[in-house]
Coordinates of C-alpha atoms and ligand atoms in Angstrom, one line a residue:
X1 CA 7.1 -148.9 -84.7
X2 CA 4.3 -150.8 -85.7
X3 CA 1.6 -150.5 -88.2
X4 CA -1.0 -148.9 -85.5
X5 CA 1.6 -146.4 -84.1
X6 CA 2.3 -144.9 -88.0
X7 CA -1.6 -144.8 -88.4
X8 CA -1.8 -142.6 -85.1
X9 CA 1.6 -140.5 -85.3
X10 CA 0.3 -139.1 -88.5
X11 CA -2.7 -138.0 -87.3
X12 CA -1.1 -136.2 -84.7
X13 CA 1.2 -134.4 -87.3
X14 CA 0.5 -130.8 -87.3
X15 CA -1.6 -128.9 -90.1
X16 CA -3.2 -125.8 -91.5
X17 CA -4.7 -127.5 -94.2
X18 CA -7.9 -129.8 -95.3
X19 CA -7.6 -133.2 -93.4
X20 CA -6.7 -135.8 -95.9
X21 CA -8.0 -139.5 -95.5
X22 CA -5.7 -142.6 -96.3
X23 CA -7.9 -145.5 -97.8
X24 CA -7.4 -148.9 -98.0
X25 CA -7.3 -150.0 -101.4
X26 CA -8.4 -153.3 -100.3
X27 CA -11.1 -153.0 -98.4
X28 CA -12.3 -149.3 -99.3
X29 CA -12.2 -148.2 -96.0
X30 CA -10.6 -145.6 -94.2
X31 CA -7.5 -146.1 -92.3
X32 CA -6.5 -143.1 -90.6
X33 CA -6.4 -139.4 -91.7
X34 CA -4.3 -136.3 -91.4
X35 CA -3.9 -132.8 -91.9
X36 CA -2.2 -131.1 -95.4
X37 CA 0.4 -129.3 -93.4
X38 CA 0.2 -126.5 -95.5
X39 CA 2.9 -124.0 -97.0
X40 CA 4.0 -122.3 -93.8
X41 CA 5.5 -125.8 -93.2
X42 CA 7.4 -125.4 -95.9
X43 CA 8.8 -122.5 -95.4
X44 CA 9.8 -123.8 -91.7
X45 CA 11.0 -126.9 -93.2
X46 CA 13.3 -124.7 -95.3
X47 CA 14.9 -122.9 -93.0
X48 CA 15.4 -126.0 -90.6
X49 CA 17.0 -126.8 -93.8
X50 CA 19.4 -124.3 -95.0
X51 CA 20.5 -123.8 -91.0
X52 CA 21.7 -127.3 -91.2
X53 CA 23.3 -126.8 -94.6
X54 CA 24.9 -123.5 -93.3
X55 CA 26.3 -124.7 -90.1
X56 CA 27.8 -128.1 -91.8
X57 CA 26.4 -130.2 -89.2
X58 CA 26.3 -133.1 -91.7
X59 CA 27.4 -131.3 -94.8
X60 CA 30.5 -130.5 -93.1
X61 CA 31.2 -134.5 -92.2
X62 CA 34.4 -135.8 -93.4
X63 CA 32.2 -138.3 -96.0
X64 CA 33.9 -141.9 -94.5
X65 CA 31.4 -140.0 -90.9
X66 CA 28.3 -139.8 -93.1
X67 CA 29.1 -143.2 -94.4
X68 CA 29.4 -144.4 -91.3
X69 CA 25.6 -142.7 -90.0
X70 CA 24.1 -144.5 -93.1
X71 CA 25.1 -148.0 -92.9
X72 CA 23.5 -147.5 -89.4
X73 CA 20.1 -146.2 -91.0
X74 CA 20.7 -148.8 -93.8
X75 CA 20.8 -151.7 -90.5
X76 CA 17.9 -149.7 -89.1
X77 CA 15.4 -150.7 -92.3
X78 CA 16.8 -154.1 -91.9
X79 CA 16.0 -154.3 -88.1
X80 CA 12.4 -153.0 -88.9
X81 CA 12.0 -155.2 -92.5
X82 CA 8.9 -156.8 -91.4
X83 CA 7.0 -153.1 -90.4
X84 CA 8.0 -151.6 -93.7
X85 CA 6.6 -154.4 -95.5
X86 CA 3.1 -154.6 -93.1
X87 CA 3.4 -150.8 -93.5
X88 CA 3.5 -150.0 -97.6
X89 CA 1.1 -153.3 -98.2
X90 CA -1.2 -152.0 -95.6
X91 CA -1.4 -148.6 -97.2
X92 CA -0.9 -149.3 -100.9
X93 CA -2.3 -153.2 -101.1
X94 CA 0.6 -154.4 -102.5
X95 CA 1.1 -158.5 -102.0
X96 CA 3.5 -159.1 -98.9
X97 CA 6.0 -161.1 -100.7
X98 CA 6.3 -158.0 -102.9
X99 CA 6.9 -155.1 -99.7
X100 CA 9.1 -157.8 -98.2
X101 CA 11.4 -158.3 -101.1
X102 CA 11.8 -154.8 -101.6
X103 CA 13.0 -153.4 -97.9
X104 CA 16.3 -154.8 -98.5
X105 CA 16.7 -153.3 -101.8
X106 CA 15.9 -150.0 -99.5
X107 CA 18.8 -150.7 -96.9
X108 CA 21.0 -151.4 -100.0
X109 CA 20.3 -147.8 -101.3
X110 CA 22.1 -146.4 -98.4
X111 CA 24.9 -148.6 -97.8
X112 CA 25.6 -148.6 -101.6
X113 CA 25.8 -144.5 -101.4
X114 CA 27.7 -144.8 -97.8
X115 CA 30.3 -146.5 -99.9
X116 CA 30.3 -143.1 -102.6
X117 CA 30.7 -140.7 -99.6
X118 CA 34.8 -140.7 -99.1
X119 CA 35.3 -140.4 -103.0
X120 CA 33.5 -137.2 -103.7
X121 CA 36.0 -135.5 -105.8
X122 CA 36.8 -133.4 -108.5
X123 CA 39.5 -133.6 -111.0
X124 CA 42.6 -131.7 -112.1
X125 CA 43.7 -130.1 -115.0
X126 CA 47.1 -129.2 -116.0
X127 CA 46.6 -125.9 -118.4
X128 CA 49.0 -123.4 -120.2
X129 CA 47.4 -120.3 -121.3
X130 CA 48.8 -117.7 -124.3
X131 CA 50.4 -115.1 -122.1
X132 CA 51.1 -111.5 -123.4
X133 CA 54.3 -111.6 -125.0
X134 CA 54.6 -113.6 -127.9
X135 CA 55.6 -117.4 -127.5
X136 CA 54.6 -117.3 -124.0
X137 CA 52.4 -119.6 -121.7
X138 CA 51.0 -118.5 -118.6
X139 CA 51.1 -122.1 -116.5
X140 CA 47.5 -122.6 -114.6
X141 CA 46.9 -125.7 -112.1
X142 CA 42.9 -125.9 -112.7
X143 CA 40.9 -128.1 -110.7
X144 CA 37.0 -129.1 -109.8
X145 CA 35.3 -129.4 -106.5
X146 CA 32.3 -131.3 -106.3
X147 CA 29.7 -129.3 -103.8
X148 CA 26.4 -130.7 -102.6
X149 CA 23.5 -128.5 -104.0
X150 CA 22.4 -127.2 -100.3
X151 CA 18.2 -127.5 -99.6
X152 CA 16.9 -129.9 -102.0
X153 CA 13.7 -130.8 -102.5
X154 CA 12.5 -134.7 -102.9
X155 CA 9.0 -135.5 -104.2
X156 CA 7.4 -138.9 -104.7
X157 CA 5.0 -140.9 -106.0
X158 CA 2.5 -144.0 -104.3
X159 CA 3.7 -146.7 -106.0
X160 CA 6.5 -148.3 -104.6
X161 CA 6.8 -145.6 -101.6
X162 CA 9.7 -146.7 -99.2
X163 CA 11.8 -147.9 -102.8
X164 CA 10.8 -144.4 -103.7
X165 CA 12.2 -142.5 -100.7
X166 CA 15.3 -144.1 -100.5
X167 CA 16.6 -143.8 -104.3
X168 CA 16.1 -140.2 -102.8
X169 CA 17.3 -139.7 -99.7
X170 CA 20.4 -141.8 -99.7
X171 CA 22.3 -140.1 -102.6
X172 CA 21.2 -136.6 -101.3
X173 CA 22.3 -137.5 -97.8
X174 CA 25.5 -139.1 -99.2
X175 CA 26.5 -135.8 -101.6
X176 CA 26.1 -134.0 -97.7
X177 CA 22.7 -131.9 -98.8
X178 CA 19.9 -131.1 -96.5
X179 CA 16.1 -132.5 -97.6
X180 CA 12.8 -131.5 -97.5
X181 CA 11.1 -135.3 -98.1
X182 CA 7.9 -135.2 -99.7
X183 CA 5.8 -138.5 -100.1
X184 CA 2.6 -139.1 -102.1
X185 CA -0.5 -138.0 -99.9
X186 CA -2.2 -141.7 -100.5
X187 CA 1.0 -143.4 -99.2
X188 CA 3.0 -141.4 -96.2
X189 CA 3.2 -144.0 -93.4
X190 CA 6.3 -145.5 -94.2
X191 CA 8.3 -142.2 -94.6
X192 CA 7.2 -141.7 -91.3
X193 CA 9.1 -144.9 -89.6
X194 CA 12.2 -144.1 -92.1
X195 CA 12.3 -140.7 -91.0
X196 CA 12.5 -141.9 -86.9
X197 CA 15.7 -144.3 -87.9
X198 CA 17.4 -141.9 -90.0
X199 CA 17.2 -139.4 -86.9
X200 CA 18.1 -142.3 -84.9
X201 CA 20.8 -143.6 -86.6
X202 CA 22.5 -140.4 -86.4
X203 CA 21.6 -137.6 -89.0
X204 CA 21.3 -133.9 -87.0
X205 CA 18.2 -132.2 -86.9
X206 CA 17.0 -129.9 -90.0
X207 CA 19.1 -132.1 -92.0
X208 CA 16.1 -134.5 -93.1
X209 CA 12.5 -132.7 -93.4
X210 CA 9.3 -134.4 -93.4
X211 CA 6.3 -132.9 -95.6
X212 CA 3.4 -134.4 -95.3
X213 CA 0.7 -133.1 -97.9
X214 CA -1.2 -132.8 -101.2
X215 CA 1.1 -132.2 -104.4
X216 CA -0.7 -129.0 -105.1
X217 CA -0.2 -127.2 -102.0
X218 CA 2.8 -129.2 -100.2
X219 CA 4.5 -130.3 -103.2
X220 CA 3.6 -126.7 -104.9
X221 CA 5.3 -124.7 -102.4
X222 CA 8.5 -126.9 -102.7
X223 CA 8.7 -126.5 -106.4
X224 CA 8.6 -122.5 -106.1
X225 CA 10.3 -121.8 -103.1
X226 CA 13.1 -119.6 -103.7
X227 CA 15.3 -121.3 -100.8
X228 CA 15.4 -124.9 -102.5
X229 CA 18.0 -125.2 -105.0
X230 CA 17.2 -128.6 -106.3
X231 CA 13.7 -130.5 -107.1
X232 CA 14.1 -134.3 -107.3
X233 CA 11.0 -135.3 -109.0
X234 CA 9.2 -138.8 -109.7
X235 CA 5.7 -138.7 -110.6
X236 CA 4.0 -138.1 -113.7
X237 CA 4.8 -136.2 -117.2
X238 CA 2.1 -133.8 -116.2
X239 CA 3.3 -133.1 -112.9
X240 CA 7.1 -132.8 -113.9
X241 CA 5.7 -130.3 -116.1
X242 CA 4.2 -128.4 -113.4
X243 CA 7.5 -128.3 -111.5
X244 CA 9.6 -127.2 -114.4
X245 CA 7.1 -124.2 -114.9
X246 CA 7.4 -123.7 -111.0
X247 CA 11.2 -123.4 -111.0
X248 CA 11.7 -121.1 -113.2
X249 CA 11.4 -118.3 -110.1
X250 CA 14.7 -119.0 -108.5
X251 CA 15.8 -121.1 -111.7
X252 CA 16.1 -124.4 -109.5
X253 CA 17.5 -127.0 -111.2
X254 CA 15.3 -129.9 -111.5
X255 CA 15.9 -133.5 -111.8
X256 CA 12.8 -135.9 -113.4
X257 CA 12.0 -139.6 -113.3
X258 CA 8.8 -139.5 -115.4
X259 CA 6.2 -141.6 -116.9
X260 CA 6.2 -144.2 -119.7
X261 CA 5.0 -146.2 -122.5
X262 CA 7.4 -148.6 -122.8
X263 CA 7.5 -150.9 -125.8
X264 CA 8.2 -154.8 -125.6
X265 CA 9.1 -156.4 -128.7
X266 CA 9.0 -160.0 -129.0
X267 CA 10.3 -161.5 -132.1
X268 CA 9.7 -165.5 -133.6
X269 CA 13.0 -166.5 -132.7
X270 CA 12.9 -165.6 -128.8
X271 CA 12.4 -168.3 -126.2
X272 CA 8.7 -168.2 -126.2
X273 CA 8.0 -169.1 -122.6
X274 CA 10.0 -166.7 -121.4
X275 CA 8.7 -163.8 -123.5
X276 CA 5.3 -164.5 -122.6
X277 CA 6.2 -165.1 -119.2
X278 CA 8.4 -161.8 -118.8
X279 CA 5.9 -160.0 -120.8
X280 CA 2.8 -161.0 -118.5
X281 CA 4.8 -160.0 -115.1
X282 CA 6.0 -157.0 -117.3
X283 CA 2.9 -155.6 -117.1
X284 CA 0.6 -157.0 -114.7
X285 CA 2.5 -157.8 -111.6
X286 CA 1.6 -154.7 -109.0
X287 CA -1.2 -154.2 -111.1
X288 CA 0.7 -152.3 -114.0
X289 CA 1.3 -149.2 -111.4
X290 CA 5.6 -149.6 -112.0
X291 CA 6.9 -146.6 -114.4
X292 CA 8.8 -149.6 -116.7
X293 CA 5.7 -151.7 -117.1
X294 CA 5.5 -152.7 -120.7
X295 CA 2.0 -151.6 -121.6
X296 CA 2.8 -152.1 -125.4
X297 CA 3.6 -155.3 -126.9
X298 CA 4.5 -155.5 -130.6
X299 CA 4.8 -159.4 -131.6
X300 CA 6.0 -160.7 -135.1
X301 CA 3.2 -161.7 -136.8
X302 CA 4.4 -165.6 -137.3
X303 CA 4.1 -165.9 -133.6
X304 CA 1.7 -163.2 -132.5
X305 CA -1.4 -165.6 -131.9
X306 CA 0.6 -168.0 -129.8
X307 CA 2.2 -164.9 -127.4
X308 CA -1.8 -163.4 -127.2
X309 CA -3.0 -166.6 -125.8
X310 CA 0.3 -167.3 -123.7
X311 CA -0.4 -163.7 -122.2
X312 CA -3.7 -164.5 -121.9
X313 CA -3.5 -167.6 -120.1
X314 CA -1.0 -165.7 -117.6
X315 CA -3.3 -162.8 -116.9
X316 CA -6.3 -165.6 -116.3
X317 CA -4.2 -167.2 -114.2
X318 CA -2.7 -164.3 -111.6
X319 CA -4.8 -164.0 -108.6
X320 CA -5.4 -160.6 -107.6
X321 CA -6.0 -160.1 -103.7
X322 CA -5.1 -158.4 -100.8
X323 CA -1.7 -158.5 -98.8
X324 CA -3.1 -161.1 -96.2
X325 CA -4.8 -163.7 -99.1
X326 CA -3.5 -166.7 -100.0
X327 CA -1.6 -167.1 -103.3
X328 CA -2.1 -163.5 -104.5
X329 CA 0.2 -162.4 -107.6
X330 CA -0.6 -159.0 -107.8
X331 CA -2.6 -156.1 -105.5
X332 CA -5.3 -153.7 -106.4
X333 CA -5.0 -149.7 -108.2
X334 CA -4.2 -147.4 -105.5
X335 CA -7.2 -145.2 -105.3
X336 CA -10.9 -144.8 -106.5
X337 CA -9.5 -141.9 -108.6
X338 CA -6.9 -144.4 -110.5
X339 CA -9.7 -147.3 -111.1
X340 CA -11.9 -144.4 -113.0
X341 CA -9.0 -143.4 -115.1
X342 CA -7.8 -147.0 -115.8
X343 CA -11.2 -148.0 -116.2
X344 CA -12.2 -145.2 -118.5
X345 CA -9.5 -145.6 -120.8
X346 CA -10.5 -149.6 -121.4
X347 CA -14.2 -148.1 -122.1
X348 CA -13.1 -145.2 -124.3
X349 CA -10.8 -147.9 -126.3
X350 CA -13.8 -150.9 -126.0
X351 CA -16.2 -148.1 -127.6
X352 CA -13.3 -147.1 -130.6
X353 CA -13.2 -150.8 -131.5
X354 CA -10.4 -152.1 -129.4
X355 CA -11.6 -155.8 -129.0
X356 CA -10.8 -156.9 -125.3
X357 CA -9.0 -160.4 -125.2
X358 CA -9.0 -161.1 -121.4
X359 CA -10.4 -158.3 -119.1
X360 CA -12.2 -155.5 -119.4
X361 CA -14.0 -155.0 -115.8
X362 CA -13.4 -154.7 -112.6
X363 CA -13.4 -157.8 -110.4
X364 CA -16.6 -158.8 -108.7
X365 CA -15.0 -157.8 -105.1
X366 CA -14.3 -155.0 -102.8
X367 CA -11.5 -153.4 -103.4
X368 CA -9.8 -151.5 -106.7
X369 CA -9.5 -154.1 -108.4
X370 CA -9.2 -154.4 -112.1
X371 CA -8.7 -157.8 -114.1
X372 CA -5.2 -157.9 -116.0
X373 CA -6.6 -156.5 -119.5
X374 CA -5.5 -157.3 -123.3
X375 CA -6.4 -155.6 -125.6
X376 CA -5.7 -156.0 -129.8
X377 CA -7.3 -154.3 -132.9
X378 CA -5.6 -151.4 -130.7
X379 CA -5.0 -148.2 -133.7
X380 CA -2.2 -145.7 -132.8
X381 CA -4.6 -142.7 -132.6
X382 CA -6.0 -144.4 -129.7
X383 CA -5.9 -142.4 -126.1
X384 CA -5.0 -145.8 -124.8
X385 CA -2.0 -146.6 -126.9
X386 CA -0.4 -143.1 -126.7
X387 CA -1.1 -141.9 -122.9
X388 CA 0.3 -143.9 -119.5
X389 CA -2.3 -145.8 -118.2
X390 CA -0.6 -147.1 -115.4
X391 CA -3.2 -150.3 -115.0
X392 CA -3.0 -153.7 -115.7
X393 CA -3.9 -152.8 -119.6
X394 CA -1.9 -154.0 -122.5
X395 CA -2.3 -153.8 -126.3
X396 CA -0.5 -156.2 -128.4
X397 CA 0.1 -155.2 -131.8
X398 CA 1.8 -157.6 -134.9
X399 CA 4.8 -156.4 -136.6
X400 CA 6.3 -158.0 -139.7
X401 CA 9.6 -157.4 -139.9
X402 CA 12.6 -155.0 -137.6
X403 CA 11.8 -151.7 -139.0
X404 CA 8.3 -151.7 -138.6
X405 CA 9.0 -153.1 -135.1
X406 CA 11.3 -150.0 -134.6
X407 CA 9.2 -147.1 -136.3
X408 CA 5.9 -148.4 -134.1
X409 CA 7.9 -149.0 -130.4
X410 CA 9.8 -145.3 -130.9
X411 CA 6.0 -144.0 -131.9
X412 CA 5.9 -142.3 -128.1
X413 CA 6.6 -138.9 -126.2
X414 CA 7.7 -141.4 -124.0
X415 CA 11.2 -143.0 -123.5
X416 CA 11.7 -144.5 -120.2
X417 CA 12.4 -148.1 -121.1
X418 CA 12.0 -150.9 -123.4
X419 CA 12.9 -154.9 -123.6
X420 CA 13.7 -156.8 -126.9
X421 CA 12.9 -160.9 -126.4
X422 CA 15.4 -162.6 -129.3
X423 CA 17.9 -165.3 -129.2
X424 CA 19.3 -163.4 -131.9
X425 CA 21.8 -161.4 -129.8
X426 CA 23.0 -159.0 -133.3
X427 CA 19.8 -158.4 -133.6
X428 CA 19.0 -157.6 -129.6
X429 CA 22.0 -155.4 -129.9
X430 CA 21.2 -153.9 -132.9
X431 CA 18.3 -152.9 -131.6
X432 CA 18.7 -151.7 -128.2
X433 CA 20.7 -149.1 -130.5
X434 CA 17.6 -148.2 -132.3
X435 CA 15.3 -148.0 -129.2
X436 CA 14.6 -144.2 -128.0
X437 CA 14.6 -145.0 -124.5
X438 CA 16.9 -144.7 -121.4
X439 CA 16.7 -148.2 -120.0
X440 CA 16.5 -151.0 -122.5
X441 CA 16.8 -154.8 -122.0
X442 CA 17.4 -158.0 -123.8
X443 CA 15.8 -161.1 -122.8
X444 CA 14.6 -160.2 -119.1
X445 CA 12.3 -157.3 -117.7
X446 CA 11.8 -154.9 -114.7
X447 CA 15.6 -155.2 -114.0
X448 CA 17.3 -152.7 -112.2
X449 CA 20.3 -152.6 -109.3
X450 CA 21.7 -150.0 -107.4
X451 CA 25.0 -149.4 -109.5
X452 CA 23.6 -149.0 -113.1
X453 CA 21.9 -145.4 -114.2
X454 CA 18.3 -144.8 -114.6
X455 CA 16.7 -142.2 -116.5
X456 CA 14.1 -141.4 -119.3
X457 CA 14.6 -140.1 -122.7
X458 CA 12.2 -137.6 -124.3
X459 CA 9.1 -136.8 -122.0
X460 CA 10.2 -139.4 -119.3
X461 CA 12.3 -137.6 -117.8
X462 CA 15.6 -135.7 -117.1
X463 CA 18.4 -136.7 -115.2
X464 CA 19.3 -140.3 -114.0
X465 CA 19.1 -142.0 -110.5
X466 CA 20.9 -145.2 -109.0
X467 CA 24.7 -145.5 -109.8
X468 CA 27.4 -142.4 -110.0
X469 CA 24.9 -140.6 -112.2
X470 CA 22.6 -140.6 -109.4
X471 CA 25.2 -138.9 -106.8
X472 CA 26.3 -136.3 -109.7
X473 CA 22.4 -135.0 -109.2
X474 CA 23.1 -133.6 -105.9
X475 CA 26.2 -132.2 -106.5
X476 CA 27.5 -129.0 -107.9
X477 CA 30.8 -128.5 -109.9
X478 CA 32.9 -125.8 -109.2
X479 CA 36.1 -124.8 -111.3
X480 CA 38.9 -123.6 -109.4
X481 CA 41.9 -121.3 -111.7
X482 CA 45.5 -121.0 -109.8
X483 CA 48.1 -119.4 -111.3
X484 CA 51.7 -120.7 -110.8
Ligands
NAD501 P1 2.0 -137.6 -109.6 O1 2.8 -136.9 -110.5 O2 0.5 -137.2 -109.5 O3 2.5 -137.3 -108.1 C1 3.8 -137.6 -107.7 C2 4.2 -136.8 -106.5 O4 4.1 -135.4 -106.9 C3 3.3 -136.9 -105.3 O5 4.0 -136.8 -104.1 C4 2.3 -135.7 -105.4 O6 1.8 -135.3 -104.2 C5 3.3 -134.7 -106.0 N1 2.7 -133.6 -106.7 C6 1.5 -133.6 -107.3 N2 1.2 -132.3 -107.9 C7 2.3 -131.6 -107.6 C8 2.6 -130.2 -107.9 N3 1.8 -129.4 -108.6 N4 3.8 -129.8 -107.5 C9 4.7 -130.6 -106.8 N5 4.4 -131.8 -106.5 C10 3.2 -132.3 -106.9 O7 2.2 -139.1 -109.9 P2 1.5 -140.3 -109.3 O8 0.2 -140.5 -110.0 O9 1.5 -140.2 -107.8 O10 2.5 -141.5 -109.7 C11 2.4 -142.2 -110.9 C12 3.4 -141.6 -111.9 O11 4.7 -141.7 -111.4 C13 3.4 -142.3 -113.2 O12 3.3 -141.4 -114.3 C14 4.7 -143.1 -113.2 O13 5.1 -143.4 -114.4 C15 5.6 -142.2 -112.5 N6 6.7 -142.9 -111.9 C16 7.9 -142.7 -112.5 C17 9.1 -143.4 -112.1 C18 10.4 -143.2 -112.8 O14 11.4 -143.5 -112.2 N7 10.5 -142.7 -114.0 C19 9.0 -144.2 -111.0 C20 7.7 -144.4 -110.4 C21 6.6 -143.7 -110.9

């Protein structure tokens, strides 16, 4: 399926909603269009859903048969690599080298969750209960059974949307749950290829459900429908909010990979060129639009010039283009809508004293396009330093010694992730320790791989993806009492 065919299949989708245009971030224009499909789709999709959980046409597979149906979907994405990649840079901008490196970290998802499917298990328990007379023991063989959830519902953001949909689908199809798949309404196209393979490669009808719409009606209707048991949410604080409030009807249980203001604290003993380095691409490669970026940067004061102008000279240096220019490092925003927020903030911080290092504007181009931005003289009561911007913005901030360091970085409602750049490797230990965050790493940045948990303290989130922890999301636990 190429690039043109996803552009016309999704015009062709049906719909009872407003028609929704997909824009080029690159050139401004429209691509192609299509039509919210409205909450009667929903419904539909749900009862596709729970017939296909009901009659155990996959939920029912022995797991080493599911596994088996994966690693052909996971061979699938290979096959089709080069239209995932034309596909998500096409509709998000995103340089090519980026979409291509990340298909194969898609195929991994589902042959790394094949591998979990024939060791779904519970555990036993060997238990003697006080019986009735006195000095007696009733003996009890107690066990746990691990159950899929049933209909669960999977809602995504724009920003990395194949990576996105299949840190979703794969451990939901590998715990033996039916899906309803929601993508971001600015990026659906790819979904749309992954959803033909996975039907090709095996998976039964109703088992995987397409929705293609806005978050507020689509992605509403999900969220309070009483026949989904599980939301798996990535998007924004506000959002997973929203779907909290909205599950409180049937009491669905709700799983959230949130937002973030991570910290990056760079200390005078690190390796200099790689902190700056790390710390550059930490925040300004894919135009600051990853959950993880760093977008605050406390440096010890001894250093703290040096690292500015090292960041500085990175950020002058990265070439921001579209997918098919030469030597690009980094895309453009996703949307008009994003460019005004990321843009207002620089101006509401600009106006509040914030003195702009490198940056500050647009670039003189089509396109959504905003210049890597530093910012200093940045005071904590600032919008910018407490809110996500999720732009190519950064304040860096001096810090004297390892409490201040602390006290400032865990100054957040947020607590996805953090990175600590020291050669001192107590003191990188004894700080990850310190960190209020759910992902924190020494010496290196935007790390992640399939086996290790991901999840967000405080207001980033609930829940973890990737790993065993990830599985454990779409399943239930039931206790099981026999007396002997
Ligand atoms: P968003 O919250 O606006 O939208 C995310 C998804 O939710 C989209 O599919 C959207 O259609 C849907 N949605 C919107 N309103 C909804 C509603 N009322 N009910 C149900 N669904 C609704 O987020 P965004 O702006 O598209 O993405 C950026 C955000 O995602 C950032 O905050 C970023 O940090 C976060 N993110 C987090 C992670 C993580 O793993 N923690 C990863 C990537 C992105």
């Amino acid at each position: 399926m190429t690039l043109q065919s996803v552009l016309d299949e999704i015009r062709e989708r049906p719909g009872t909603g407003d028609v929704i245009p997909i824009i080029d971030p690159v050139t401004e224009e429209q691509i192609t269009e299509f039509t919210d499909c409205g909450a009667e789709a929903v419904d539909d999709a749900v009862t596709r859903a729970r017939a296909s959980f009901d009659a155990g046409v996959w939920s029912g597979l022995p797991g080493r048969e599911r596994a088996k149906i994966m690693w052909r979907i996971a061979d699938l994405i290979d096959e089709h690599a080069a239209d995932f990649a034309e596909i998500d840079s096409a509709n998000t901008g995103m340089m090519k080298l980026q979409s291509e490196m990340v298909v194969p970290t898609c195929a991994e998802f589902f042959r790394y969750y094949a591998g979990w499917c024939s060791k779904i298990n519970g555990t036993a328990y060997d238990v003697k209960t006080t019986g009735i007379a006195a000095d007696s023991y009733v003996d009890l063989h107690a066990y746990t059974l691990k159950e899929p959830y049933g209909v669960v519902g999977l809602i995504f953001p724009w920003n990395g949307p194949i990576f996105n949909a299949c840190a979703k689908i794969a451990p939901a199809l590998a715990a033996g749950c039916s899906s309803l798949v929601k993508p971001a309404e600015e990026t659906p196209l790819s979904a749309l290829l992954l959803d033909r393979l996975i039907h090709q490669a095996g998976v039964p009808e109703g088992v995987v459900n397409l929705i293609t719409g806005y978050g507020h009606t689509a992605g509403a209707a999900i969220s309070a429908h009483p026949g989904v048991e599980k939301v798996a949410f990535t998007g924004s604080t506000e959002v997973g909010k929203e779907i909290v409030r909205a599950s409180a009807g049937n009491l669905k249980k709700v799983m959230l990979e949130l937002g973030g203001k991570s910290p990056v604290l760079i200390f005078d003993d690190a390796n200099l060129d790689q902190a700056i380095f790390g710390a550059a691409m930490g925040i300004f490669v894919h135009s600051g639009q990853g959950c993880v970026c760093g977008s605050r940067i406390f440096v010890q004061r001894g250093v703290y010039d040096r690292v500015v102008e090292g960041i500085a000279g990175v950020a002058n240096f990265m070439k921001y283009g579209g997918p098919s220019e030469e030597g690009v490092m980094s895309g453009p925003l996703i949307s008009a809508k994003q460019l005004d927020r990321v843009m207002g903030f620089i101006d509401e911080g600009k106006r509040d004293g914030a003195e702009v290092v490198t940056g500050g504007h647009r670039l003189d181009r089509k396109g959504y396009f905003v210049h890597p931005t530093i910012l200093t003289n940045v005071d904590p009561g600032m919008r910018l330093y407490r809110q996500e911007i999720f732009g190519p913005v950064v304040s860096i901030i001096p810090f004297d010694d390892e409490d201040e360091a602390i006290a400032m970085a865990n100054d957040t409602d947020y607590g996805l992730a953090g990175t600590v750049w020291t050669t001192n490797i107590s003191r990188g230990h004894r700080l990850v320790k310190r960190l209020q965050a759910g992902s924190v790493q020494i010496n290196c940045q935007l790390i992640f791989d399939h086996d290790v948990p991901f999840g967000g303290y405080k207001q980033s989130g609930w829940g973890h993806e990737f790993g065993k922890e990830g599985l454990e999301g779409y399943l239930k636990t039931k206790s099981v009492w026999a007396q002997l």
